[in-house]
């Protein structure tokens, strides 16, 4: 938790000022019973004072009480404001760093944390840390001062009555401690259930179209209802346990008061002293209840803090190696590459390929055969398990990541567009010129539809580009990949929504305008990769055919089968 708390350091001044104000407020509050006692015992019951003297002193001490009450109020209000300020800013800094760290995590690290868990660390966990800091600053100083100060003042007034008070404090403390201890695990399960609810909500919002298309809204609502029911039940359980603490503490307090009055009567204590002790009792009790609440938020917050810290302390420094060089004649070379996501079974095995600059590689194969995995390895989102991958004769693990990634223009499978203008989407913060953007839009066959949009390049896309068709989205994504004139262009299943004519025009434009660019094209349709210099046919992570289209038709049964099936379908369609 220390790492998280270090985020408060820049706001030390604000925190200290807040604590001083809290201290002043708490001390002022403690003086109230004392002043009351003086009014009753030393003024009202003082026979040495005449009527006007009594009035004068009552007014003076009454004014002092008012002053203390105002000071306690103002001290609290201003201290709370400062607390909100420092805890809010600290949470902002923490979230910022967490977000930054999350964006630098490697794909393997993201896989190991899990996306929903990373999201809940950024949202609910950082909220719990905020609550922990804010509550502790608000009550963590005030409550102990009230308890300790209350006891000291009580002892300074009447030792016997103070002993009654002192005997009640541990009793109340133990009761509250036991109840709180019991409630903490239940609060943790509330936290877990909340995560589950966030995950469900997210899935629902993201998959709203699929859910509607499959007519599953009712089913989803039912599942959501189950989760919220469970959450409500767990929250109820936690609150039911905690709700015991107030009545039990009050019971002990009332019993203590009875004892106090009896002891007061036996020892002939003054009315003022008994009244003042009554108030000390209430102040101390409330402070103890406040402490128990801090106990809960600290337990919850520290669990969240350690979840956040485990992300923050993940090593994201670049690991560049010193692997032997490959054949410098090739732009891309794979040598006996194998890889496994889970370390158990290989998702790619013994892949060899070599490609000169400007050549095109086509990859085809059933779903799950390893096509996207091959691209993940080429771009070094994951490191190979065996073998080597070279770009221009240099192992990809020897490149600094930024230098390596700059070589690529890529459209991932199911890639996304931002809710921003067409221009911003193609430019993607790279400060490209209009000429570069327009060239990319022309080549990606997006000119006609972009010009037809209201505002053209300035047209604003909706969230997830829902105001564009599937084919329009794919063309913009291709434009984005082309716009920075990459050395290697990767298109992973990114022409599936284009009609045959547009797909063909795109291929022609790529060959013409980006002739020097090496292209890696993953496709389901043979027509998309037919003209490639090298086609790989993947099956279950293995290369079962490699060569040009004509060669594969003869040598690879699987390829031949896909081809004849697709040709048959095309003939039937026409
Ligand atoms: N992040 C991951 N963690 C674990 N396994 C994964 C991960 N990504 C892919 N896999 C597994 O690796 C195998 C190859 O997946 P890959 O995405 O490369 O297939 P693909 O050929 O691109 O399929 P598709 O045509 O459906 O896109 C599959 O069995 C898949 O379940
Ligand atoms: Mg894929």
Short mmCIF file of C-alpha atoms in Angstrom, two decimals, residues 51-460:
data_model
loop_
_atom_site.label_atom_id
_atom_site.label_comp_id
_atom_site.label_asym_id
_atom_site.label_seq_id
_atom_site.Cartn_x
_atom_site.Cartn_y
_atom_site.Cartn_z
CA UNK A 51 -27.53 37.57 40.17
CA UNK A 52 -25.81 39.98 37.77
CA UNK A 53 -22.44 38.25 38.27
CA UNK A 54 -24.04 34.92 37.41
CA UNK A 55 -25.68 36.41 34.31
CA UNK A 56 -22.43 38.02 33.20
CA UNK A 57 -20.39 34.82 33.55
CA UNK A 58 -23.12 32.69 31.97
CA UNK A 59 -23.10 35.02 28.97
CA UNK A 60 -19.29 34.99 28.76
CA UNK A 61 -19.05 31.20 28.98
CA UNK A 62 -22.09 30.81 26.68
CA UNK A 63 -20.32 33.00 24.11
CA UNK A 64 -17.21 30.85 24.51
CA UNK A 65 -19.38 27.74 23.87
CA UNK A 66 -20.78 29.37 20.76
CA UNK A 67 -17.25 30.27 19.66
CA UNK A 68 -16.09 26.67 20.18
CA UNK A 69 -19.11 25.30 18.30
CA UNK A 70 -18.46 27.65 15.36
CA UNK A 71 -14.75 26.81 15.39
CA UNK A 72 -15.54 23.08 15.41
CA UNK A 73 -17.95 23.54 12.52
CA UNK A 74 -15.69 25.73 10.38
CA UNK A 75 -12.62 23.66 11.18
CA UNK A 76 -14.45 20.57 10.00
CA UNK A 77 -15.90 22.14 6.87
CA UNK A 78 -12.58 23.58 5.66
CA UNK A 79 -10.63 20.49 6.62
CA UNK A 80 -13.10 18.31 4.70
CA UNK A 81 -12.74 20.53 1.65
CA UNK A 82 -8.96 20.20 1.76
CA UNK A 83 -9.31 16.44 2.20
CA UNK A 84 -11.55 16.12 -0.83
CA UNK A 85 -9.02 18.19 -2.78
CA UNK A 86 -5.97 16.17 -1.85
CA UNK A 87 -7.61 12.74 -2.08
CA UNK A 88 -9.27 13.68 -5.40
CA UNK A 89 -6.01 14.88 -6.93
CA UNK A 90 -4.14 11.88 -5.63
CA UNK A 91 -6.71 9.53 -7.19
CA UNK A 92 -6.42 11.44 -10.45
CA UNK A 93 -2.62 10.97 -10.48
CA UNK A 94 -2.94 7.33 -9.54
CA UNK A 95 -5.49 6.67 -12.29
CA UNK A 96 -3.34 8.52 -14.80
CA UNK A 97 -0.29 6.39 -14.02
CA UNK A 98 -2.36 3.23 -13.94
CA UNK A 99 -3.86 4.02 -17.34
CA UNK A 100 -0.41 4.84 -18.73
CA UNK A 101 1.01 1.62 -17.35
CA UNK A 102 -1.93 -0.37 -18.70
CA UNK A 103 -1.32 0.99 -22.18
CA UNK A 104 2.31 -0.12 -22.06
CA UNK A 105 1.57 -3.65 -20.87
CA UNK A 106 2.60 -6.34 -23.31
CA UNK A 107 -0.09 -8.54 -24.81
CA UNK A 108 1.04 -11.38 -22.57
CA UNK A 109 0.73 -9.16 -19.48
CA UNK A 110 -2.75 -8.03 -20.55
CA UNK A 111 -3.72 -11.68 -21.03
CA UNK A 112 -2.49 -12.55 -17.54
CA UNK A 113 -4.40 -9.73 -15.78
CA UNK A 114 -7.50 -10.07 -17.98
CA UNK A 115 -9.22 -7.07 -19.56
CA UNK A 116 -12.27 -6.87 -17.20
CA UNK A 117 -9.94 -6.98 -14.21
CA UNK A 118 -7.80 -4.16 -15.63
CA UNK A 119 -10.94 -2.11 -16.16
CA UNK A 120 -12.17 -2.65 -12.62
CA UNK A 121 -8.73 -1.70 -11.27
CA UNK A 122 -9.01 1.57 -13.18
CA UNK A 123 -12.57 2.23 -12.05
CA UNK A 124 -13.83 0.65 -8.83
CA UNK A 125 -10.45 -0.13 -7.24
CA UNK A 126 -9.17 3.40 -7.65
CA UNK A 127 -12.50 4.60 -6.25
CA UNK A 128 -12.04 2.45 -3.12
CA UNK A 129 -8.52 3.83 -2.68
CA UNK A 130 -9.97 7.32 -2.94
CA UNK A 131 -12.56 6.49 -0.30
CA UNK A 132 -9.91 5.03 1.96
CA UNK A 133 -7.71 8.12 1.79
CA UNK A 134 -10.58 10.60 2.03
CA UNK A 135 -12.27 8.88 5.00
CA UNK A 136 -9.02 8.29 6.83
CA UNK A 137 -8.02 11.93 6.47
CA UNK A 138 -11.49 13.05 7.51
CA UNK A 139 -11.98 10.79 10.49
CA UNK A 140 -8.64 9.12 11.13
CA UNK A 141 -7.26 12.10 13.04
CA UNK A 142 -10.45 13.50 14.45
CA UNK A 143 -11.68 10.27 16.02
CA UNK A 144 -8.50 9.42 18.00
CA UNK A 145 -8.21 13.05 19.18
CA UNK A 146 -11.81 12.98 20.37
CA UNK A 147 -11.31 9.67 22.18
CA UNK A 148 -7.95 10.52 23.72
CA UNK A 149 -8.73 14.18 24.41
CA UNK A 150 -12.11 13.22 25.86
CA UNK A 151 -10.45 10.80 28.28
CA UNK A 152 -7.75 13.27 29.31
CA UNK A 153 -10.29 16.02 29.96
CA UNK A 154 -12.51 13.56 31.81
CA UNK A 155 -9.62 12.53 34.10
CA UNK A 156 -8.72 16.16 34.71
CA UNK A 157 -12.28 16.76 35.94
CA UNK A 158 -13.26 13.73 37.99
CA UNK A 159 -11.05 10.66 38.34
CA UNK A 160 -13.76 8.30 39.62
CA UNK A 161 -16.28 9.18 36.89
CA UNK A 162 -13.47 9.05 34.33
CA UNK A 163 -12.71 5.47 35.44
CA UNK A 164 -16.32 4.48 34.62
CA UNK A 165 -15.83 6.06 31.20
CA UNK A 166 -12.50 4.32 30.73
CA UNK A 167 -14.06 0.95 31.59
CA UNK A 168 -16.76 1.42 28.95
CA UNK A 169 -14.38 2.40 26.12
CA UNK A 170 -12.71 -1.03 25.67
CA UNK A 171 -16.12 -2.73 25.93
CA UNK A 172 -17.50 -0.57 23.11
CA UNK A 173 -14.21 -0.94 21.22
CA UNK A 174 -14.20 -4.75 21.39
CA UNK A 175 -17.88 -4.96 20.39
CA UNK A 176 -17.37 -2.72 17.37
CA UNK A 177 -14.12 -4.47 16.45
CA UNK A 178 -15.73 -7.92 16.47
CA UNK A 179 -18.69 -6.77 14.41
CA UNK A 180 -16.49 -4.97 11.91
CA UNK A 181 -14.15 -7.93 11.62
CA UNK A 182 -17.09 -10.12 10.75
CA UNK A 183 -18.36 -7.67 8.15
CA UNK A 184 -15.08 -7.18 6.27
CA UNK A 185 -15.07 -10.48 4.34
CA UNK A 186 -18.69 -9.79 3.40
CA UNK A 187 -17.67 -6.35 2.11
CA UNK A 188 -15.00 -8.05 0.03
CA UNK A 189 -17.58 -10.26 -1.60
CA UNK A 190 -19.68 -7.15 -2.25
CA UNK A 191 -16.63 -5.80 -4.09
CA UNK A 192 -16.34 -8.98 -6.15
CA UNK A 193 -20.04 -8.94 -7.00
CA UNK A 194 -19.73 -5.32 -8.10
CA UNK A 195 -16.89 -6.32 -10.46
CA UNK A 196 -19.10 -9.03 -11.85
CA UNK A 197 -21.90 -6.52 -12.40
CA UNK A 198 -19.52 -4.12 -14.18
CA UNK A 199 -18.33 -6.97 -16.39
CA UNK A 200 -21.88 -7.93 -17.30
CA UNK A 201 -22.85 -4.34 -18.03
CA UNK A 202 -19.81 -3.96 -20.23
CA UNK A 203 -20.51 -7.12 -22.16
CA UNK A 204 -24.07 -6.02 -22.65
CA UNK A 205 -23.20 -2.58 -23.92
CA UNK A 206 -20.47 -3.89 -26.21
CA UNK A 207 -22.51 -6.73 -27.56
CA UNK A 208 -25.82 -4.91 -27.73
CA UNK A 209 -26.30 -5.62 -31.44
CA UNK A 210 -25.54 -9.30 -31.21
CA UNK A 211 -27.84 -9.59 -28.22
CA UNK A 212 -30.63 -7.87 -30.09
CA UNK A 213 -29.98 -9.83 -33.27
CA UNK A 214 -30.19 -13.12 -31.41
CA UNK A 215 -33.25 -11.90 -29.54
CA UNK A 216 -31.44 -12.49 -26.29
CA UNK A 217 -32.32 -9.24 -24.52
CA UNK A 218 -34.68 -11.05 -22.15
CA UNK A 219 -32.09 -13.70 -21.38
CA UNK A 220 -29.44 -11.04 -20.68
CA UNK A 221 -31.83 -9.08 -18.47
CA UNK A 222 -32.48 -12.24 -16.47
CA UNK A 223 -28.76 -12.92 -16.05
CA UNK A 224 -28.19 -9.31 -15.04
CA UNK A 225 -31.05 -9.59 -12.58
CA UNK A 226 -29.34 -12.64 -11.01
CA UNK A 227 -26.11 -10.69 -10.56
CA UNK A 228 -27.83 -7.64 -9.07
CA UNK A 229 -29.92 -9.86 -6.79
CA UNK A 230 -26.76 -11.50 -5.50
CA UNK A 231 -25.11 -8.11 -5.06
CA UNK A 232 -28.12 -6.75 -3.20
CA UNK A 233 -28.25 -9.84 -0.95
CA UNK A 234 -24.54 -9.60 -0.12
CA UNK A 235 -24.80 -5.86 0.54
CA UNK A 236 -27.79 -6.55 2.77
CA UNK A 237 -25.80 -9.14 4.69
CA UNK A 238 -22.87 -6.76 5.17
CA UNK A 239 -25.11 -3.90 6.27
CA UNK A 240 -27.11 -6.18 8.58
CA UNK A 241 -23.92 -7.15 10.40
CA UNK A 242 -22.72 -3.56 10.57
CA UNK A 243 -26.11 -2.27 11.68
CA UNK A 244 -25.62 -4.22 14.92
CA UNK A 245 -22.74 -2.01 15.98
CA UNK A 246 -24.69 1.18 16.68
CA UNK A 247 -27.44 -0.32 18.86
CA UNK A 248 -24.96 -2.51 20.76
CA UNK A 249 -22.62 0.43 21.36
CA UNK A 250 -25.58 2.55 22.47
CA UNK A 251 -26.65 -0.21 24.85
CA UNK A 252 -23.21 -0.26 26.44
CA UNK A 253 -23.31 3.54 26.56
CA UNK A 254 -26.67 3.58 28.30
CA UNK A 255 -25.53 0.98 30.82
CA UNK A 256 -22.41 3.06 31.36
CA UNK A 257 -24.55 6.13 31.91
CA UNK A 258 -26.57 4.35 34.56
CA UNK A 259 -23.36 3.29 36.30
CA UNK A 260 -22.06 6.85 35.91
CA UNK A 261 -25.12 8.39 37.55
CA UNK A 262 -25.07 5.85 40.36
CA UNK A 263 -21.34 6.38 40.96
CA UNK A 264 -21.88 10.15 40.67
CA UNK A 265 -24.63 10.00 43.31
CA UNK A 266 -22.58 7.78 45.64
CA UNK A 267 -19.50 9.98 45.33
CA UNK A 268 -21.52 13.20 45.47
CA UNK A 269 -20.28 14.36 42.06
CA UNK A 270 -21.61 17.70 40.86
CA UNK A 271 -24.54 17.93 38.38
CA UNK A 272 -22.28 19.77 35.94
CA UNK A 273 -19.67 17.02 36.05
CA UNK A 274 -22.28 14.28 35.41
CA UNK A 275 -23.71 16.28 32.51
CA UNK A 276 -20.25 16.91 31.06
CA UNK A 277 -19.41 13.20 31.32
CA UNK A 278 -22.64 12.39 29.56
CA UNK A 279 -21.43 14.47 26.65
CA UNK A 280 -17.94 12.97 26.75
CA UNK A 281 -19.59 9.58 26.52
CA UNK A 282 -21.50 10.53 23.38
CA UNK A 283 -18.47 12.15 21.76
CA UNK A 284 -16.25 9.15 22.46
CA UNK A 285 -18.87 6.68 21.30
CA UNK A 286 -19.40 8.47 18.00
CA UNK A 287 -15.65 8.66 17.49
CA UNK A 288 -15.37 4.90 18.01
CA UNK A 289 -18.14 4.18 15.54
CA UNK A 290 -16.35 6.46 13.05
CA UNK A 291 -13.12 4.53 13.64
CA UNK A 292 -14.87 1.26 12.90
CA UNK A 293 -16.05 2.67 9.58
CA UNK A 294 -12.49 3.69 8.75
CA UNK A 295 -11.45 0.15 9.57
CA UNK A 296 -13.83 -1.14 6.88
CA UNK A 297 -12.75 1.34 4.20
CA UNK A 298 -9.08 0.73 4.98
CA UNK A 299 -9.47 -3.03 4.62
CA UNK A 300 -11.33 -2.59 1.36
CA UNK A 301 -9.04 0.17 0.11
CA UNK A 302 -5.84 -1.68 0.90
CA UNK A 303 -7.05 -4.73 -1.03
CA UNK A 304 -7.76 -2.42 -3.97
CA UNK A 305 -4.43 -0.67 -3.53
CA UNK A 306 -2.56 -3.95 -3.80
CA UNK A 307 -4.52 -4.86 -6.95
CA UNK A 308 -3.52 -1.50 -8.44
CA UNK A 309 0.07 -1.82 -7.28
CA UNK A 310 0.46 -5.21 -8.90
CA UNK A 311 -0.23 -3.49 -12.24
CA UNK A 312 1.94 -0.47 -11.44
CA UNK A 313 4.89 -2.62 -10.46
CA UNK A 314 4.74 -4.71 -13.64
CA UNK A 315 7.95 -4.34 -15.56
CA UNK A 316 7.14 -2.80 -18.92
CA UNK A 317 10.66 -1.81 -19.85
CA UNK A 318 11.62 -2.87 -23.32
CA UNK A 319 13.53 -6.06 -23.63
CA UNK A 320 15.77 -5.85 -26.65
CA UNK A 321 18.00 -8.83 -27.18
CA UNK A 322 21.15 -9.65 -29.04
CA UNK A 323 20.01 -12.48 -31.26
CA UNK A 324 22.01 -13.66 -34.30
CA UNK A 325 21.29 -11.98 -37.63
CA UNK A 326 19.33 -13.56 -40.47
CA UNK A 327 19.58 -13.24 -44.22
CA UNK A 328 19.67 -9.50 -44.94
CA UNK A 329 18.32 -9.94 -48.48
CA UNK A 330 14.84 -10.61 -47.20
CA UNK A 331 12.47 -8.02 -45.81
CA UNK A 332 10.66 -10.67 -43.74
CA UNK A 333 12.02 -14.05 -42.79
CA UNK A 334 10.60 -16.72 -40.44
CA UNK A 335 12.94 -19.56 -39.44
CA UNK A 336 11.36 -22.60 -37.86
CA UNK A 337 9.04 -20.43 -35.75
CA UNK A 338 6.85 -21.97 -33.11
CA UNK A 339 4.73 -20.42 -30.40
CA UNK A 340 2.22 -21.30 -27.73
CA UNK A 341 -0.12 -18.94 -25.85
CA UNK A 342 -0.56 -21.22 -22.88
CA UNK A 343 2.80 -22.97 -22.94
CA UNK A 344 1.09 -26.33 -23.34
CA UNK A 345 0.17 -26.85 -26.97
CA UNK A 346 1.70 -25.01 -29.91
CA UNK A 347 -0.50 -22.53 -31.76
CA UNK A 348 2.17 -22.22 -34.45
CA UNK A 349 4.76 -24.84 -35.30
CA UNK A 350 7.80 -24.93 -37.59
CA UNK A 351 6.86 -21.95 -39.74
CA UNK A 352 9.41 -21.00 -42.40
CA UNK A 353 8.98 -18.22 -44.93
CA UNK A 354 10.96 -15.53 -46.68
CA UNK A 355 9.77 -12.48 -48.51
CA UNK A 356 11.64 -9.79 -50.45
CA UNK A 357 10.81 -6.11 -50.11
CA UNK A 358 7.71 -5.19 -52.12
CA UNK A 359 6.44 -8.78 -52.28
CA UNK A 360 3.05 -9.91 -51.06
CA UNK A 361 2.41 -12.73 -48.63
CA UNK A 362 -1.07 -14.24 -48.57
CA UNK A 363 -2.20 -16.31 -45.60
CA UNK A 364 -5.26 -18.54 -45.68
CA UNK A 365 -6.57 -21.23 -43.39
CA UNK A 366 -9.48 -22.29 -41.22
CA UNK A 367 -10.47 -20.23 -38.20
CA UNK A 368 -8.12 -20.78 -35.31
CA UNK A 369 -5.36 -22.04 -37.60
CA UNK A 370 -2.90 -19.37 -36.41
CA UNK A 371 -3.13 -16.62 -39.04
CA UNK A 372 -3.51 -13.72 -36.61
CA UNK A 373 -0.98 -15.37 -34.30
CA UNK A 374 1.61 -15.22 -37.08
CA UNK A 375 0.99 -11.47 -37.35
CA UNK A 376 1.16 -11.05 -33.56
CA UNK A 377 4.61 -12.61 -33.64
CA UNK A 378 5.81 -10.60 -36.63
CA UNK A 379 4.84 -7.36 -34.87
CA UNK A 380 6.26 -8.73 -31.62
CA UNK A 381 3.11 -8.54 -29.57
CA UNK A 382 4.31 -11.90 -28.30
CA UNK A 383 7.80 -13.37 -28.41
CA UNK A 384 8.40 -16.57 -30.34
CA UNK A 385 8.66 -19.79 -28.36
CA UNK A 386 11.20 -21.26 -30.78
CA UNK A 387 12.99 -20.17 -33.97
CA UNK A 388 13.53 -16.62 -35.14
CA UNK A 389 11.74 -13.86 -37.04
CA UNK A 390 13.81 -11.32 -38.96
CA UNK A 391 12.98 -8.03 -40.58
CA UNK A 392 15.74 -6.86 -42.92
CA UNK A 393 17.96 -9.56 -41.45
CA UNK A 394 17.56 -8.33 -37.86
CA UNK A 395 15.72 -10.38 -35.24
CA UNK A 396 12.52 -8.56 -34.25
CA UNK A 397 13.59 -8.93 -30.60
CA UNK A 398 16.69 -6.82 -31.34
CA UNK A 399 14.62 -3.79 -32.41
CA UNK A 400 13.48 -1.09 -29.99
CA UNK A 401 9.68 -1.51 -30.02
CA UNK A 402 8.93 1.97 -31.39
CA UNK A 403 11.34 1.48 -34.28
CA UNK A 404 9.89 -1.92 -35.07
CA UNK A 405 6.25 -0.84 -34.93
CA UNK A 406 6.94 2.24 -37.09
CA UNK A 407 7.66 -0.11 -39.98
CA UNK A 408 4.09 -1.38 -40.01
CA UNK A 409 0.79 -0.16 -41.28
CA UNK A 410 -1.80 -2.55 -39.95
CA UNK A 411 -5.48 -3.33 -39.97
CA UNK A 412 -6.22 -5.87 -37.29
CA UNK A 413 -9.05 -8.30 -37.45
CA UNK A 414 -12.10 -6.52 -35.95
CA UNK A 415 -10.11 -3.29 -35.69
CA UNK A 416 -11.78 -0.20 -34.29
CA UNK A 417 -12.29 3.40 -35.33
CA UNK A 418 -12.52 6.27 -32.86
CA UNK A 419 -15.53 8.50 -32.30
CA UNK A 420 -13.79 11.38 -34.12
CA UNK A 421 -13.70 12.88 -37.62
CA UNK A 422 -12.69 10.87 -40.70
CA UNK A 423 -9.50 12.96 -40.92
CA UNK A 424 -8.58 12.32 -37.27
CA UNK A 425 -9.16 8.62 -37.76
CA UNK A 426 -6.89 8.39 -40.78
CA UNK A 427 -4.27 10.70 -39.30
CA UNK A 428 -4.37 9.10 -35.84
CA UNK A 429 -2.30 11.85 -34.22
CA UNK A 430 0.64 11.41 -36.59
CA UNK A 431 0.45 14.94 -38.05
CA UNK A 432 0.11 13.72 -41.64
CA UNK A 433 -0.27 16.11 -44.56
CA UNK A 434 -3.50 16.39 -46.58
CA UNK A 435 -1.64 14.89 -49.49
CA UNK A 436 -0.71 11.75 -47.55
CA UNK A 437 -4.25 11.41 -46.16
CA UNK A 438 -5.85 11.84 -49.58
CA UNK A 439 -3.47 9.40 -51.24
CA UNK A 440 -4.34 6.78 -48.61
CA UNK A 441 -8.07 7.44 -48.99
CA UNK A 442 -7.82 7.12 -52.78
CA UNK A 443 -5.89 3.87 -52.63
CA UNK A 444 -8.19 2.39 -49.99
CA UNK A 445 -11.11 2.97 -52.40
CA UNK A 446 -12.71 5.24 -49.86
CA UNK A 447 -12.74 8.43 -51.95
CA UNK A 448 -16.24 8.11 -53.30
CA UNK A 449 -17.96 7.46 -50.01
CA UNK A 450 -15.85 9.97 -48.01
CA UNK A 451 -16.70 12.73 -50.52
CA UNK A 452 -20.35 11.74 -50.22
CA UNK A 453 -20.36 12.19 -46.42
CA UNK A 454 -21.64 15.49 -45.05
CA UNK A 455 -18.47 17.43 -44.29
CA UNK A 456 -16.23 14.93 -46.14
CA UNK A 457 -13.03 14.48 -44.13
CA UNK A 458 -14.61 16.45 -41.28
CA UNK A 459 -17.52 14.00 -40.91
CA UNK A 460 -17.75 12.77 -37.33
#
